[in-house]
């Protein structure tokens, strides 16, 4: 990774911009762990962001603080919800 991509990979928190049905962006700070070229975050399956990702995986991400203050500009990304089998791996990544 280089440049902004590297700073996102090194980030502890990112602002995850998901989109409502009407196209309105919803920014949420999330705690992330990286593994190679992938970032992993934890959220409840019935959360708004999970529902928006299930409907539309196109997102934007930016480095931010825990409170959501942006530290970089947004870059396009694709989000994916993992099944129950991915839960253990994500928990281990988040705690290590």
Coordinates of C-alpha atoms in Angstrom, one line a residue:
X1 CA 0.0 0.0 0.0
X2 CA 1.1 3.5 -0.6
X3 CA 0.0 7.1 0.1
X4 CA -3.6 7.4 1.2
X5 CA -4.2 3.7 0.9
X6 CA -1.4 3.1 3.4
X7 CA -2.7 5.6 5.8
X8 CA -6.2 4.0 5.7
X9 CA -4.5 0.6 6.2
X10 CA -2.7 2.0 9.3
X11 CA -5.8 3.6 10.7
X12 CA -7.5 2.5 13.9
X13 CA -10.8 4.2 12.9
X14 CA -12.4 4.9 9.6
X15 CA -15.4 6.9 8.6
X16 CA -17.6 4.4 6.7
X17 CA -20.0 6.2 4.3
X18 CA -22.9 4.0 3.3
X19 CA -25.9 5.1 1.3
X20 CA -29.6 5.2 2.0
X21 CA -32.1 4.2 -0.7
X22 CA -32.5 7.8 -1.7
X23 CA -28.7 8.2 -2.2
X24 CA -28.1 10.2 1.0
X25 CA -24.7 9.3 2.5
X26 CA -24.5 8.2 6.1
X27 CA -21.0 8.5 7.7
X28 CA -20.3 6.3 10.7
X29 CA -16.9 6.0 12.5
X30 CA -16.0 2.4 12.9
X31 CA -13.0 0.6 14.6
X32 CA -11.1 -1.4 12.0
X33 CA -8.4 -4.0 11.8
X34 CA -6.4 -4.6 8.6
X35 CA -5.3 -7.9 7.1
X36 CA -3.4 -7.5 3.9
X37 CA -5.5 -5.5 1.4
X38 CA -8.7 -5.8 3.5
X39 CA -10.1 -3.8 6.4
X40 CA -12.4 -5.5 8.9
X41 CA -15.0 -3.9 11.1
X42 CA -17.5 -5.2 13.6
X43 CA -21.2 -4.2 13.7
X44 CA -24.5 -5.7 14.7
X45 CA -26.2 -7.6 11.9
X46 CA -29.4 -5.5 12.3
X47 CA -27.6 -2.2 12.4
X48 CA -28.4 0.5 9.8
X49 CA -25.0 0.3 8.2
X50 CA -25.2 -3.5 7.8
X51 CA -28.7 -3.1 6.2
X52 CA -27.4 -0.4 3.8
X53 CA -24.3 -2.5 2.9
X54 CA -26.5 -5.6 2.2
X55 CA -28.6 -3.5 -0.2
X56 CA -25.6 -1.6 -1.7
X57 CA -22.0 -2.6 -1.1
X58 CA -20.6 0.6 -2.7
X59 CA -19.1 2.7 0.1
X60 CA -16.6 5.5 0.7
X61 CA -14.0 5.3 3.5
X62 CA -11.7 7.9 5.1
X63 CA -9.3 7.9 8.1
X64 CA -11.0 9.5 11.1
X65 CA -10.9 9.8 14.9
X66 CA -13.1 7.6 17.2
X67 CA -15.6 10.5 17.3
X68 CA -15.7 10.7 13.5
X69 CA -13.5 13.8 12.8
X70 CA -12.0 13.3 9.4
X71 CA -8.2 13.0 9.0
X72 CA -8.3 12.3 5.3
X73 CA -10.5 12.5 2.3
X74 CA -12.9 9.8 1.2
X75 CA -11.9 7.1 -1.2
X76 CA -14.2 4.6 -2.9
X77 CA -14.4 1.0 -1.6
X78 CA -16.6 -2.0 -1.6
X79 CA -18.0 -3.5 1.6
X80 CA -18.9 -7.1 2.2
X81 CA -20.9 -8.7 5.0
X82 CA -19.3 -11.9 6.3
X83 CA -21.3 -14.9 7.3
X84 CA -21.0 -16.4 10.8
X85 CA -17.8 -18.2 9.9
X86 CA -16.0 -14.9 9.5
X87 CA -17.0 -13.7 12.9
X88 CA -14.3 -15.6 14.8
X89 CA -11.6 -14.3 12.5
X90 CA -12.8 -10.7 12.8
X91 CA -13.0 -10.9 16.6
X92 CA -9.4 -12.2 16.7
X93 CA -8.1 -9.5 14.4
X94 CA -9.9 -6.8 16.4
X95 CA -8.5 -8.0 19.7
X96 CA -4.9 -8.6 18.6

